């Protein structure tokens, strides 16, 4: 049994005063997690299931249309996830959580109710629009209005229990004066954009994003290289899972440094400090444009971050713990450019919204001696409704969420015949890192020598799964 | 420093490593000087351990969780460094290794297993892999005796035959000052229905249920002829050897109009089902000031 560590302290962050040249990513003041802070970006979920993203600035009124308006100061310091009812004066009180299934409240006197004798007619509802407007003006609570609507419906009692529950749920979506502030994190943002504006995040669905994170072994103390054209969705998810430990270098399309989504995560400064970003034309200028690049190589995009030259040098040092690619450019070309900087026995994970865009890359990797465990993956992700006697998959589901190529990088090398003596193997040349150098093979058949050896010994080609037409050993691999 | 917690550039004495002998042939070994491993393939690649490789190569004591489920559960429970998680049952420790990877270095895993033998094996494994500081393993029948934790964890994961029996105790173990998350993993829909009923009764909200499966795709090159090639009464020309993935310019198509094309299709040996994943939120308790 091990001792439980100290409770996680709030991150030590000094209150950030925006500089005159506004830093693109500033951290809000530290406070207790799970509690709404001034300056937080939050997601407000309305009874209609519409969602609004906004920043909670103090001393502001927020208008929610028919659902009412409230003062932001009333929200600051309150817990996330709780529904709040808007009362007189724009104040907020914690609301009762409306049960998702209204079945309990739908009293059914008629046991074998069905819709055989119900005729759909607007006249069934005797409460007029004017009367509803009056109720709203009198600030009757949403629940009161709904109760009135139900009692004014001439055919309501004839409905089946399930039908009543459905009806009540619909009315709640229109008349409740409530909202729920939801904490922004990678999963929430991924879902929000996938449903509201999928083009922004390159149609990446949460199940594929989560698979990307585990496949790339994203965790504290990693040093990762990322090519991110998803407006920062991938970067935000990676930073969240690194928790402020380690280092993330993000290369992106030259035309825009747009990591919007990172901003919405309300990260503490410690996390933002692990992030370095650089446009691809600053990290990898064309040889013929080096002079032009030199002219502004020592610029910093902002004062606290390294210059283009320093970041370029950082990347060229290589030895990254993983490569993640989600690019607008052809993924094969991006992997060719960045893979040399990844250490061996480390993951390379490539995302694209369209499976066929990953096919050439998958084939190259499978045929190449530089990668093993190459997989081309999509996911099936289906939600279900679970209600008493009404359990079934939901009527609508997402048809696609993107695709991944996942691979492990290894060092390519000459195939070494097992007839070599130990001395000859040592003489082949040794290296402990870098993909371009040959590695000293660890030969288990002879027993290890006890001294640390690099992680690689590869001879010959490999079988890749079933049903594949595998290349016969070709000249150049020098296998005896 | 545990190789499960951090990457190291070189293999050290006593390190766990994963031997790769082929696409579906992964084998964990401990690298010790003087020891021999017999291998008839003529080559071997020694890989740095990761939870994903461990899941694919670990010795099974029970049915385990695979990467697709592990991934979505981790994300929807909002786990990250510093999270405190409860897991029951430990089983073969597949998910445990992944959880520790995600919550380290500042988080903690409380894992429970009612089978004495398995509990001991899991505990020994955590020790051997240098992860004992991140995990408290207990042998306990949580459905009978509860978790014995109060207001402590950010998330609870239940992989039990009767999860509804553990809901009350899981609720007690979860923090009450902020919203927390729970996931229940059950193969049968009847289990899901009973679990959701228990969750609702105990005040959990935002109940959602999903299934999540991987689809692996195969890619291979074939030569596709135009039908006119088939129309000739003369003997058909020989088809050139097809080389997957090699530069297209090296390949010589067998006949005019023939093209070497990649065929992509999902693998036939696909998973149909692992388990249903039920998620729920426990909202923070109301404070005095909120009652008006």
XYZ file of C-alpha atoms in Angstrom, chain A:
480
model
C 0.000 0.000 0.000
C 1.412 3.355 -0.856
C 0.767 6.669 0.812
C -1.752 8.920 -0.816
C 0.053 12.004 -2.129
C -0.870 15.536 -1.110
C -4.040 16.906 -2.665
C -3.281 18.581 -5.952
C -2.568 22.236 -5.149
C -4.024 25.008 -7.242
C -1.447 25.986 -9.849
C 0.769 28.846 -8.696
C -0.035 31.569 -11.166
C 0.388 35.266 -10.742
C -2.561 37.313 -11.898
C -1.828 38.151 -15.499
C -2.173 41.746 -16.559
C -2.579 41.982 -20.303
C 0.403 43.758 -21.862
C -0.095 46.531 -24.370
C 0.788 44.099 -27.145
C -1.754 41.548 -26.043
C -0.225 38.136 -25.471
C -2.340 35.766 -27.537
C -2.747 33.267 -24.721
C -3.118 34.566 -21.212
C -3.939 32.513 -18.168
C -6.792 33.520 -15.864
C -6.065 33.908 -12.161
C -5.700 30.648 -10.300
C -8.489 29.275 -8.198
C -10.187 26.049 -7.228
C -10.849 23.659 -10.121
C -14.490 23.063 -10.952
C -15.445 26.606 -9.893
C -16.211 29.398 -12.334
C -13.606 32.171 -12.314
C -13.676 35.666 -13.768
C -12.208 35.490 -17.260
C -13.076 31.829 -17.807
C -14.375 30.767 -21.163
C -17.476 28.707 -20.477
C -20.124 26.835 -22.400
C -23.712 27.664 -21.491
C -26.159 24.857 -22.240
C -29.730 26.073 -22.635
C -32.942 24.074 -22.098
C -33.390 23.931 -25.850
C -30.069 22.069 -25.887
C -28.510 24.943 -27.770
C -25.034 25.807 -26.597
C -23.362 29.205 -26.318
C -19.704 29.781 -25.723
C -18.666 32.966 -24.013
C -16.115 34.497 -21.696
C -17.315 35.400 -18.203
C -16.147 38.981 -17.773
C -17.084 40.586 -14.457
C -19.774 43.290 -14.221
C -21.508 42.228 -17.416
C -25.061 41.258 -18.347
C -25.502 38.184 -20.467
C -28.606 37.968 -22.677
C -30.032 34.554 -23.380
C -33.006 35.601 -25.498
C -36.241 33.990 -24.387
C -34.470 32.235 -21.534
C -33.750 35.547 -19.821
C -30.688 37.585 -18.879
C -28.357 37.461 -15.884
C -25.412 39.191 -14.230
C -22.020 37.521 -14.667
C -21.038 38.460 -11.118
C -23.780 36.119 -9.921
C -22.040 33.248 -11.712
C -18.432 33.868 -10.660
C -17.443 31.599 -7.777
C -20.262 29.136 -8.426
C -19.610 25.495 -9.348
C -19.659 24.294 -12.940
C -22.141 21.706 -14.123
C -25.019 22.869 -11.946
C -28.185 24.238 -13.567
C -29.064 27.811 -12.539
C -32.462 29.427 -12.741
C -32.637 33.089 -13.686
C -34.779 34.997 -11.180
C -35.824 38.638 -10.837
C -33.025 41.147 -11.265
C -30.791 38.793 -13.217
C -29.786 36.868 -10.105
C -29.176 33.156 -10.171
C -30.333 30.373 -7.903
C -29.329 26.784 -8.102
C -32.126 24.944 -9.886
C -33.417 21.481 -9.284
C -31.945 19.171 -11.850
C -34.753 18.396 -14.255
C -34.901 14.634 -14.608
C -34.120 13.699 -18.188
C -36.984 11.270 -18.224
C -40.226 13.063 -17.432
C -41.936 9.712 -17.080
C -42.252 9.941 -13.317
C -44.264 13.139 -13.618
C -46.477 11.975 -16.417
C -49.361 10.563 -14.396
C -51.244 8.116 -16.501
C -54.762 7.319 -15.332
C -55.598 5.477 -18.467
C -53.701 2.193 -18.300
C -53.878 1.073 -21.886
C -53.565 4.469 -23.451
C -52.622 4.758 -27.083
C -53.042 7.394 -29.753
C -55.935 5.733 -31.569
C -58.461 8.398 -30.590
C -56.241 11.441 -30.522
C -56.582 13.725 -33.493
C -53.816 16.174 -34.042
C -55.332 19.660 -33.931
C -53.948 22.986 -32.816
C -57.252 23.600 -31.046
C -56.284 20.881 -28.544
C -54.204 23.493 -26.726
C -56.602 26.046 -25.216
C -53.934 28.331 -23.700
C -53.362 31.212 -26.167
C -50.049 32.851 -27.086
C -51.219 36.037 -25.362
C -51.893 34.164 -22.145
C -48.440 32.571 -22.294
C -46.849 35.982 -22.903
C -48.660 37.327 -19.863
C -47.392 34.483 -17.712
C -43.845 35.190 -18.887
C -44.182 38.907 -18.146
C -45.352 38.052 -14.641
C -42.115 36.095 -14.298
C -43.952 32.885 -13.611
C -41.374 30.135 -13.329
C -40.864 27.855 -16.290
C -42.339 24.981 -14.322
C -45.507 26.952 -13.601
C -45.965 27.826 -17.252
C -45.505 24.224 -18.309
C -47.991 23.016 -15.688
C -50.534 25.505 -17.061
C -49.921 24.364 -20.630
C -50.465 20.741 -19.684
C -53.676 21.437 -17.809
C -54.977 23.431 -20.818
C -54.358 20.602 -23.256
C -57.664 18.847 -23.922
C -56.189 15.581 -25.141
C -53.261 15.333 -22.715
C -54.805 12.657 -20.490
C -55.435 10.376 -23.413
C -51.739 10.189 -24.236
C -49.611 7.187 -23.355
C -47.132 7.629 -20.518
C -44.272 7.801 -22.959
C -46.041 10.295 -25.128
C -46.731 12.528 -22.137
C -43.078 12.353 -21.134
C -42.024 13.382 -24.622
C -44.479 16.286 -24.583
C -43.282 17.553 -21.220
C -39.675 17.323 -22.336
C -40.446 19.453 -25.390
C -42.174 22.101 -23.315
C -39.248 22.231 -20.929
C -36.946 22.948 -23.835
C -38.967 26.038 -24.651
C -40.118 27.463 -21.354
C -37.595 26.777 -18.617
C -35.607 29.871 -17.600
C -32.456 27.996 -16.806
C -29.006 27.263 -18.144
C -26.093 25.078 -17.167
C -22.527 26.399 -17.323
C -20.286 23.595 -18.517
C -16.535 23.570 -17.891
C -14.500 23.689 -21.069
C -12.051 20.876 -21.594
C -10.818 18.974 -24.631
C -13.715 16.517 -24.742
C -16.351 19.247 -24.406
C -14.744 21.457 -27.039
C -14.220 18.590 -29.459
C -17.875 17.669 -29.176
C -19.013 21.289 -29.436
C -17.135 21.944 -32.655
C -17.896 18.551 -34.147
C -21.600 19.322 -33.898
C -21.569 23.075 -34.469
C -18.686 23.748 -36.861
C -16.866 20.550 -37.848
C -14.780 22.249 -40.537
C -12.926 24.122 -37.808
C -11.550 20.962 -36.242
C -11.262 19.001 -39.481
C -14.254 16.887 -38.479
C -12.388 15.163 -35.684
C -14.789 13.294 -33.409
C -14.029 12.679 -29.717
C -13.488 8.931 -30.035
C -10.840 9.382 -32.727
C -9.211 12.210 -30.767
C -9.043 10.018 -27.659
C -7.555 7.170 -29.704
C -4.979 9.601 -31.075
C -3.976 10.601 -27.533
C -3.431 7.049 -26.292
C -1.771 5.884 -29.513
C 0.724 8.724 -29.192
C 1.214 7.859 -25.489
C 0.533 11.490 -24.557
C 1.443 11.979 -20.913
C 3.408 14.170 -18.500
C 7.125 14.645 -19.206
C 6.882 13.862 -22.925
C 8.536 15.985 -25.566
C 6.179 15.984 -28.525
C 6.262 17.331 -32.055
C 2.877 18.192 -33.497
C 1.658 19.495 -36.833
C -1.741 20.977 -36.020
C -4.166 22.501 -38.500
C -7.277 21.860 -36.378
C -7.327 25.367 -34.914
C -5.590 24.035 -31.836
C -7.972 21.175 -30.995
C -5.197 18.601 -31.057
C -2.754 20.882 -29.228
C -5.336 21.652 -26.542
C -6.059 17.970 -25.964
C -2.342 17.157 -25.800
C -1.586 19.993 -23.372
C -4.431 18.848 -21.123
C -2.973 15.349 -20.939
C 0.543 16.617 -20.257
C -0.622 18.676 -17.295
C 2.094 21.299 -17.539
C 4.951 18.764 -17.545
C 7.153 18.274 -20.584
C 7.307 20.132 -23.863
C 5.135 20.527 -26.926
C 6.387 22.024 -30.197
C 3.603 22.792 -32.651
C 4.236 23.389 -36.313
C 1.324 24.691 -38.319
C 0.288 25.974 -41.708
C 2.071 29.179 -42.485
C -0.918 31.369 -43.182
C -2.401 31.580 -39.726
C -1.211 31.072 -36.197
C -4.624 30.098 -35.070
C -4.733 28.000 -31.962
C -8.075 29.452 -30.833
C -9.151 26.357 -29.052
C -6.102 26.401 -26.753
C -7.279 29.785 -25.566
C -10.713 28.462 -24.576
C -9.226 25.794 -22.318
C -8.523 28.271 -19.478
C -5.076 26.662 -19.015
C -2.875 27.820 -16.131
C 0.326 29.591 -17.120
C 2.439 26.545 -16.239
C 0.721 24.594 -19.006
C 0.966 27.389 -21.556
C 4.686 27.651 -20.792
C 5.231 24.126 -22.163
C 3.954 25.176 -25.580
C 6.029 26.537 -28.461
C 4.449 27.205 -31.841
C 6.026 27.979 -35.194
C 4.730 28.301 -38.760
C 6.113 25.611 -41.070
C 7.837 28.141 -43.303
C 9.767 29.434 -40.289
C 10.723 25.971 -39.063
C 11.565 24.555 -42.479
C 12.360 27.367 -44.882
C 13.149 26.432 -48.465
C 16.904 26.262 -49.143
C 16.654 28.983 -51.787
C 14.920 31.324 -49.320
C 17.408 31.057 -46.461
C 18.573 34.644 -46.828
C 15.023 35.890 -46.561
C 14.495 33.668 -43.542
C 17.697 34.895 -41.886
C 16.476 38.477 -41.999
C 13.803 37.785 -39.381
C 15.066 34.560 -37.834
C 15.596 36.182 -34.467
C 12.074 37.586 -34.211
C 9.901 36.395 -31.403
C 6.167 36.073 -32.041
C 5.804 37.170 -28.466
C 8.285 38.245 -25.800
C 8.071 35.158 -23.602
C 8.554 32.663 -26.389
C 11.688 31.565 -28.291
C 12.696 33.085 -31.617
C 12.146 31.315 -34.927
C 15.815 30.353 -34.971
C 15.705 28.896 -31.466
C 12.601 26.834 -32.220
C 14.036 25.643 -35.509
C 17.181 24.556 -33.670
C 15.050 22.823 -31.050
C 13.259 20.816 -33.715
C 16.479 19.904 -35.483
C 17.920 18.543 -32.270
C 15.491 15.710 -32.886
C 14.803 12.876 -30.481
C 11.120 13.730 -29.967
C 8.983 11.284 -28.029
C 6.307 11.236 -30.695
C 4.880 12.880 -33.772
C 1.225 13.816 -34.192
C -0.012 15.138 -37.515
C -3.408 16.656 -38.341
C -2.683 18.753 -41.401
C -4.379 20.444 -44.330
C -1.325 19.577 -46.400
C -0.935 16.062 -47.720
C -0.203 13.915 -44.658
C 2.485 11.866 -46.407
C 4.498 14.994 -47.157
C 4.216 16.196 -43.554
C 5.360 12.853 -42.155
C 8.306 12.790 -44.563
C 9.292 16.235 -43.318
C 8.949 15.657 -39.575
C 9.530 11.969 -38.937
C 13.336 12.238 -38.986
C 13.126 14.205 -35.736
C 11.360 11.442 -33.836
C 13.377 9.004 -31.733
C 13.144 5.267 -32.347
C 10.586 3.118 -30.550
C 8.246 6.110 -30.466
C 4.778 6.597 -31.957
C 3.826 8.432 -35.119
C 0.092 9.176 -35.311
C -1.480 10.827 -38.334
C -5.047 12.077 -38.578
C -7.143 12.890 -41.584
C -10.885 13.291 -41.947
C -10.845 11.150 -45.096
C -9.562 7.585 -44.996
C -8.373 7.578 -48.580
C -5.964 10.456 -47.883
C -4.100 8.155 -45.500
C -3.842 5.177 -47.837
C -0.591 6.121 -49.585
C 1.034 6.905 -46.247
C -0.094 3.596 -44.772
C 1.317 1.703 -47.725
C 4.646 3.511 -47.570
C 4.994 2.897 -43.885
C 4.141 -0.787 -44.190
C 6.691 -1.254 -46.933
C 9.303 0.835 -45.198
C 11.848 -0.545 -42.786
C 11.466 2.544 -40.644
C 8.050 1.651 -39.201
C 6.384 -1.322 -37.546
C 2.927 -1.977 -36.107
C 1.393 0.176 -38.824
C -2.394 0.382 -38.603
C -5.051 2.245 -40.546
C -7.978 2.861 -38.234
C -11.430 4.298 -38.060
C -13.886 3.902 -35.200
C -17.515 3.000 -34.752
C -19.058 5.202 -32.082
C -22.734 4.809 -31.386
C -24.805 6.435 -28.624
C -27.756 4.703 -26.970
C -30.815 5.984 -25.172
C -31.291 4.105 -21.904
C -34.778 4.588 -20.429
C -37.115 2.101 -18.794
C -38.724 0.082 -21.608
C -37.314 2.521 -24.135
C -33.700 1.445 -24.468
C -32.306 1.538 -27.991
C -29.582 3.170 -30.050
C -30.361 6.819 -30.690
C -32.241 7.552 -33.859
C -29.450 9.749 -35.161
C -25.740 9.135 -34.996
C -22.585 10.507 -36.524
C -21.569 8.746 -39.720
C -17.855 9.423 -39.537
C -15.261 10.864 -37.200
C -12.031 10.783 -39.153
C -9.267 8.223 -39.541
C -5.810 7.528 -38.159
C -2.591 5.946 -39.262
C -0.712 4.743 -36.202
C 2.841 3.441 -36.392
C 5.936 2.896 -34.278
C 9.153 4.305 -35.610
C 12.214 2.083 -35.655
C 15.661 2.600 -37.089
C 16.084 1.343 -40.630
C 19.311 -0.416 -41.147
C 21.116 -2.963 -43.212
C 19.947 -6.499 -42.646
C 22.725 -8.191 -40.771
C 23.382 -11.872 -41.371
C 23.424 -13.936 -38.216
C 26.714 -15.470 -39.366
C 28.601 -12.378 -38.227
C 30.748 -12.801 -35.131
C 30.292 -10.658 -32.101
C 33.348 -8.571 -33.018
C 32.001 -7.992 -36.512
C 28.632 -6.884 -35.138
C 30.295 -4.368 -32.837
C 32.352 -3.091 -35.745
C 29.250 -2.408 -37.846
C 28.935 0.795 -35.904
C 27.071 1.838 -32.828
C 24.711 4.618 -31.977
C 22.330 5.341 -29.154
C 20.021 7.793 -30.841
C 18.968 9.358 -34.093
C 17.294 7.668 -36.961
C 19.898 8.301 -39.586
C 22.656 6.437 -37.785
C 22.869 2.689 -37.730
C 22.191 1.031 -34.435
C 24.241 -1.601 -32.703
C 22.144 -4.721 -32.861
C 21.287 -6.414 -29.577
C 21.647 -10.108 -30.340
C 19.580 -12.022 -27.799
C 20.711 -15.411 -29.140
C 24.142 -14.699 -27.799
C 22.966 -13.260 -24.471
C 23.271 -9.632 -23.625
C 26.553 -8.197 -22.546
C 25.116 -6.368 -19.588
C 25.961 -2.922 -20.888
C 23.188 -0.654 -22.119
C 22.398 -1.228 -25.764
C 20.267 0.793 -28.153
C 16.794 -0.468 -28.799
C 17.094 -1.906 -32.244
C 18.099 -5.034 -34.076
C 16.385 -5.516 -37.338
C 17.133 -7.943 -40.053
C 14.998 -8.571 -43.071
C 11.454 -7.630 -43.800
C 8.302 -8.405 -41.907
C 4.951 -10.008 -42.390
C 2.175 -7.484 -42.095
C -1.157 -9.033 -41.235
C -3.261 -11.399 -43.258
C -4.299 -11.106 -46.819
C -1.432 -8.846 -47.762
C 0.688 -9.430 -50.798
C 4.080 -9.202 -49.235
C 7.127 -8.240 -51.139
C 9.661 -11.031 -51.511
C 13.036 -10.136 -50.055
C 14.653 -7.753 -52.445
C 18.220 -6.955 -53.374
C 19.587 -4.284 -51.057
C 18.520 -5.915 -47.840
C 21.537 -8.224 -48.145
C 19.929 -11.027 -46.233
C 21.854 -14.231 -46.482
